[in-house]
Coordinates of C-alpha atoms in Angstrom, one line a residue:
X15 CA -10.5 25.6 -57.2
X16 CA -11.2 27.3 -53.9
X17 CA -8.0 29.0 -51.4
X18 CA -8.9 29.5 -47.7
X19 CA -7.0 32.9 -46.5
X20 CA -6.7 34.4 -43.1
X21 CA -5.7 37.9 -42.4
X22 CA -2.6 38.8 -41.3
X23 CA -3.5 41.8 -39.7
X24 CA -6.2 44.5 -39.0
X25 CA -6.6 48.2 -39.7
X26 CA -7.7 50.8 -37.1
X27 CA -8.2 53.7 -38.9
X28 CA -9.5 57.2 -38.6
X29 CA -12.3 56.6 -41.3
X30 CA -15.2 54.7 -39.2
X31 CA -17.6 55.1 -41.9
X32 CA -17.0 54.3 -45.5
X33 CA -19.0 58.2 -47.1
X34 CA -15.8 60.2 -47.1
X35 CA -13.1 58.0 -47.7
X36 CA -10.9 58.9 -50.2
X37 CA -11.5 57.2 -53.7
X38 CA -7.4 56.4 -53.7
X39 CA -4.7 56.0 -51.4
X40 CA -2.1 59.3 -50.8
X41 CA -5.4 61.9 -51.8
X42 CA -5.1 62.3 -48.3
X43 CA -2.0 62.6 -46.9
X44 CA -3.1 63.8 -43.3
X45 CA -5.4 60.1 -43.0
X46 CA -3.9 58.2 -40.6
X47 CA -3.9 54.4 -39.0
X48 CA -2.3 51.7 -37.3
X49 CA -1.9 48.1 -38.5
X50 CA -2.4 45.8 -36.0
X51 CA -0.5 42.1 -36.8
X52 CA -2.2 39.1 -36.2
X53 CA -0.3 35.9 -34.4
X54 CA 2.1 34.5 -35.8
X55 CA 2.7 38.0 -37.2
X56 CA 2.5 39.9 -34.3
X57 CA 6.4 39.2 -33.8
X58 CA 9.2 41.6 -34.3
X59 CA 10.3 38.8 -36.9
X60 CA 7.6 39.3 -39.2
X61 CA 8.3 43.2 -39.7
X62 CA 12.2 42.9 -39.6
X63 CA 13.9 45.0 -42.7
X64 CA 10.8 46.9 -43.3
X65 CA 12.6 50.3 -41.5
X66 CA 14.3 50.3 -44.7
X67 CA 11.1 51.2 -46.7
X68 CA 9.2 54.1 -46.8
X69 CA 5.8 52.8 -48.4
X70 CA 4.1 49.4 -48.7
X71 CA 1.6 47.4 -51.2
X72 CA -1.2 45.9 -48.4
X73 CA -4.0 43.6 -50.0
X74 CA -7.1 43.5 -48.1
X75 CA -10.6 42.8 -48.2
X76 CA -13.4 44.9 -48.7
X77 CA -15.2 43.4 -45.6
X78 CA -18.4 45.6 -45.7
X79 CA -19.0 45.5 -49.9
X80 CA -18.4 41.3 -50.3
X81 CA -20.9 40.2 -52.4
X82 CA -22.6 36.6 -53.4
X83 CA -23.1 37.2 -56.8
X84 CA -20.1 38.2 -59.2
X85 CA -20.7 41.8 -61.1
X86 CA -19.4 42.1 -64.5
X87 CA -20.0 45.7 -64.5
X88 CA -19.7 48.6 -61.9
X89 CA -20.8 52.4 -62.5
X90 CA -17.3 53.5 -60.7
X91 CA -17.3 57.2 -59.1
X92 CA -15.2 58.7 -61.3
X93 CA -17.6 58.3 -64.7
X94 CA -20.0 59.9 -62.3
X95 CA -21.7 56.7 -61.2
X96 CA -24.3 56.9 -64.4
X97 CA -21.7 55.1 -67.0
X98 CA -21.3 51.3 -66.4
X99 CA -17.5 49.5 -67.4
X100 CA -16.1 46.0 -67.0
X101 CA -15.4 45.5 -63.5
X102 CA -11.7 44.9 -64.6
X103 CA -11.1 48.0 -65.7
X104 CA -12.1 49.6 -62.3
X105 CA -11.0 49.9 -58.7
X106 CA -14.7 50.0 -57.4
X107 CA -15.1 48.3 -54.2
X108 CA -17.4 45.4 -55.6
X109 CA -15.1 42.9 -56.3
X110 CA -14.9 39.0 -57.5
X111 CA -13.2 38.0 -54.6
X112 CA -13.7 41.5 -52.5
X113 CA -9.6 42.4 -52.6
X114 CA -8.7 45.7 -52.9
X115 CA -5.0 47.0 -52.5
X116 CA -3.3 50.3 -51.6
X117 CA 0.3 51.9 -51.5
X118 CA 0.6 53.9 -48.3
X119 CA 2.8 55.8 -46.1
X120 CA 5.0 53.4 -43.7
X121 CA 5.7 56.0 -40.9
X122 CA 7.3 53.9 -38.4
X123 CA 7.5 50.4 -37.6
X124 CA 7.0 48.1 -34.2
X125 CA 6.7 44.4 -33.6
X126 CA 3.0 43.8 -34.5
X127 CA 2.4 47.0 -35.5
X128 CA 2.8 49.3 -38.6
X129 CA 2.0 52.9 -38.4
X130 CA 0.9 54.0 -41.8
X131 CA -0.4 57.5 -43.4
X132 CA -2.1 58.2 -46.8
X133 CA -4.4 55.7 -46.1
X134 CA -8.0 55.1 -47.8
X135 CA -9.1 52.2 -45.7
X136 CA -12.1 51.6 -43.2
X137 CA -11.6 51.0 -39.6
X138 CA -11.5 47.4 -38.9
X139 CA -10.1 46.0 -42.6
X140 CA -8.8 42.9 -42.6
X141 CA -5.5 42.9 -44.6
X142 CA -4.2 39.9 -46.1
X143 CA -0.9 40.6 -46.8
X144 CA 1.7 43.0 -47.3
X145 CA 4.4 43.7 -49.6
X146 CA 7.0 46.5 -49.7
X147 CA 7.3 48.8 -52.5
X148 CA 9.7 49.0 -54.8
X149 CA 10.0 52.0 -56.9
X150 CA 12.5 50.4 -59.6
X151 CA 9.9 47.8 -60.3
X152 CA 6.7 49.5 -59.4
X153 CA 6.9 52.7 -61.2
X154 CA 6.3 52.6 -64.7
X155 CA 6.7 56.8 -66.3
X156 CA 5.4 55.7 -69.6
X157 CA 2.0 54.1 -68.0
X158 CA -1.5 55.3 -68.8
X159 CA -5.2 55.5 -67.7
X160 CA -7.3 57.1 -69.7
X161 CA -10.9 56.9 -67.5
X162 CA -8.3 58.4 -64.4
X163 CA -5.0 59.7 -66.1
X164 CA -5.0 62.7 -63.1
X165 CA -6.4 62.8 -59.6
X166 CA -10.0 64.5 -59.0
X167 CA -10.3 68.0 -59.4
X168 CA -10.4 70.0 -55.8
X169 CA -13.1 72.1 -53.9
X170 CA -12.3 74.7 -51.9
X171 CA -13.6 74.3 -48.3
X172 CA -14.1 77.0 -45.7
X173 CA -15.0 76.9 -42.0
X174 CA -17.6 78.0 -39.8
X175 CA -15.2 79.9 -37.3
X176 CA -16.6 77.5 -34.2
X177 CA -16.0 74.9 -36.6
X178 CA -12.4 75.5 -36.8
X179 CA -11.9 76.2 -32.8
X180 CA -13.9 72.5 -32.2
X181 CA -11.6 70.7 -34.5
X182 CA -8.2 72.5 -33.3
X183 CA -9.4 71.7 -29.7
X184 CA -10.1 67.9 -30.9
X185 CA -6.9 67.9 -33.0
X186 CA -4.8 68.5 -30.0
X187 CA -6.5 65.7 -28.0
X188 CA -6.0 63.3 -30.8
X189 CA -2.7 64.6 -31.3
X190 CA -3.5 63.9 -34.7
X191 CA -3.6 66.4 -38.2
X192 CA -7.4 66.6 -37.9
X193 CA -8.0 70.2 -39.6
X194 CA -5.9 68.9 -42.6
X195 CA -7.5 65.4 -42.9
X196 CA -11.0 67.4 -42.7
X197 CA -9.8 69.8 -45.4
X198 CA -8.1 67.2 -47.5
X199 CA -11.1 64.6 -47.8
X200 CA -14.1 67.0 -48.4
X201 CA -11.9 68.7 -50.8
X202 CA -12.4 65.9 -53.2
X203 CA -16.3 66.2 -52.9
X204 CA -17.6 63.2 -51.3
X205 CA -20.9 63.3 -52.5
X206 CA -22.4 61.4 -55.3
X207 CA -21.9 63.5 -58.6
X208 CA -25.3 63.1 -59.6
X209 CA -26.5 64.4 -56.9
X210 CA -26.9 68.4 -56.9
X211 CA -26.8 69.6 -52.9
X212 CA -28.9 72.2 -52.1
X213 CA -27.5 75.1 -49.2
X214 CA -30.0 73.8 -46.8
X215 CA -29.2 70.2 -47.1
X216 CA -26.4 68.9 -43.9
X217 CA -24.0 66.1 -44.7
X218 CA -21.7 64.4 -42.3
X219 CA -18.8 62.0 -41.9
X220 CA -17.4 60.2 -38.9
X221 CA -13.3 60.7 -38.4
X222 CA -11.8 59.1 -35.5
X223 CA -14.4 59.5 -33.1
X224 CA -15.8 63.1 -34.3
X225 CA -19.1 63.4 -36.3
X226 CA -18.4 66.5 -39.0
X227 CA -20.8 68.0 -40.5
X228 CA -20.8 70.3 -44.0
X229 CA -22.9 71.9 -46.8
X230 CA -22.6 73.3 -50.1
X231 CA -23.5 77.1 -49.7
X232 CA -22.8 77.6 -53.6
X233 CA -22.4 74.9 -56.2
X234 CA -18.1 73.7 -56.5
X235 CA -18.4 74.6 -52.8
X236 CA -17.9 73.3 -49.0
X237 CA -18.5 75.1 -45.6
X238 CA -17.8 72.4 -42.6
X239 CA -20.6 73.2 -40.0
X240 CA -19.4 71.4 -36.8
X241 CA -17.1 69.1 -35.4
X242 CA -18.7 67.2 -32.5
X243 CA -18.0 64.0 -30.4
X244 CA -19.8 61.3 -32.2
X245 CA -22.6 59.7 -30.1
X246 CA -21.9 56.7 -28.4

């Protein structure tokens, strides 16, 4: 049996590349985004009674990892991407169906629009539907994980000092929390963990439209390098 879905809606978000997205939703308080409604949805009807709620359940589709063939295993990030599990007992982005869902932030609400925070989704996903949390129901104290029964450990991240000045300059043009949302998304290490970064070797990220750059002067360690309007 086959079911044809349309989305309801479409993220813009200030992750425009997928390398530095965080691996859950709320990792990153400081990641912002806007749902834009589709028609029919785009109606002040569609969103009326969600002022009342403070975060929401939004099912979408992994748009950029949909894949032909079903996987029955993944190597998910969190074993280190060496250890391969059932893809059931993951949240990897390959997916039977590529649908992936997230609790985040609802800031503030408009007709046809939803203004969201703690968000771990690429710019441009399509969402397919959205519910409203409901803590009495979707909060369980005595639940357990044992592959991810905490969140990531931290890295501390320092600045080059013309680092800090270009992002505080870009922050107040976005008028968005750019120095945190830096800070709080290479924090959790974005890099492979089998890989082993040497000083010399540059990685980089694209948030809103800023490339940042970063290395690892010492192991357990990030200094960001740049902030610099992304090339068009």
């Amino acid at each position: 049996m086959q079911h044809l879905v349309s989305p309801v809606g479409i993220v813009h978000s200030c992750f425009k590349e997928k390398f530095a997205i965080p691996r859950q939703p709320h990792l990153a308080p400081a990641a912002r985004g806007v749902l834009e409604l589709l028609p029919p949805f785009d109606q002040g009807d569609a969103v009326q009674g969600l002022e009342q709620v403070s975060h929401v359940w939004l099912l979408f589709l992994f748009h950029q990892a949909l894949e032909d063939k079903p996987r029955l295993k993944v190597r998910p990030p969190r074993l280190g991407g060496n250890q391969s599990v059932g893809v059931f007992s993951t949240r990897a982005t390959h997916r039977p169906n590529g649908i992936g869902q997230s609790v985040v932030r609802l800031e503030w609400v408009e007709p046809g629009r939803l203004h969201l925070s703690g968000i771990d989704l690429l710019d441009g996903t399509p969402v397919l539907d959205i519910k409203p949390y409901v803590p009495y129901a979707d909060s369980v104290a005595e639940a357990h994980n044992g592959m991810a029964d905490a969140p990531p450990p931290l890295i501390p991240v320092d600045w080059q000092d013309a680092a800090l000045q270009q992002a505080q300059q870009h922050a107040l043009r976005l008028g968005q929390p750019l120095v945190a949302l830096i800070e709080q998304c290479l924090a959790q290490d974005p890099r492979p963990a089998y890989q082993q970064p040497q000083p010399d070797r540059r990685y980089g990220a694209r948030f809103w439209d800023l490339d940042v750059h970063w290395h690892y002067p010492e192991p357990g360690r990030i200094r960001v390098l740049d902030v610099q309007t992304a090339a068009t």
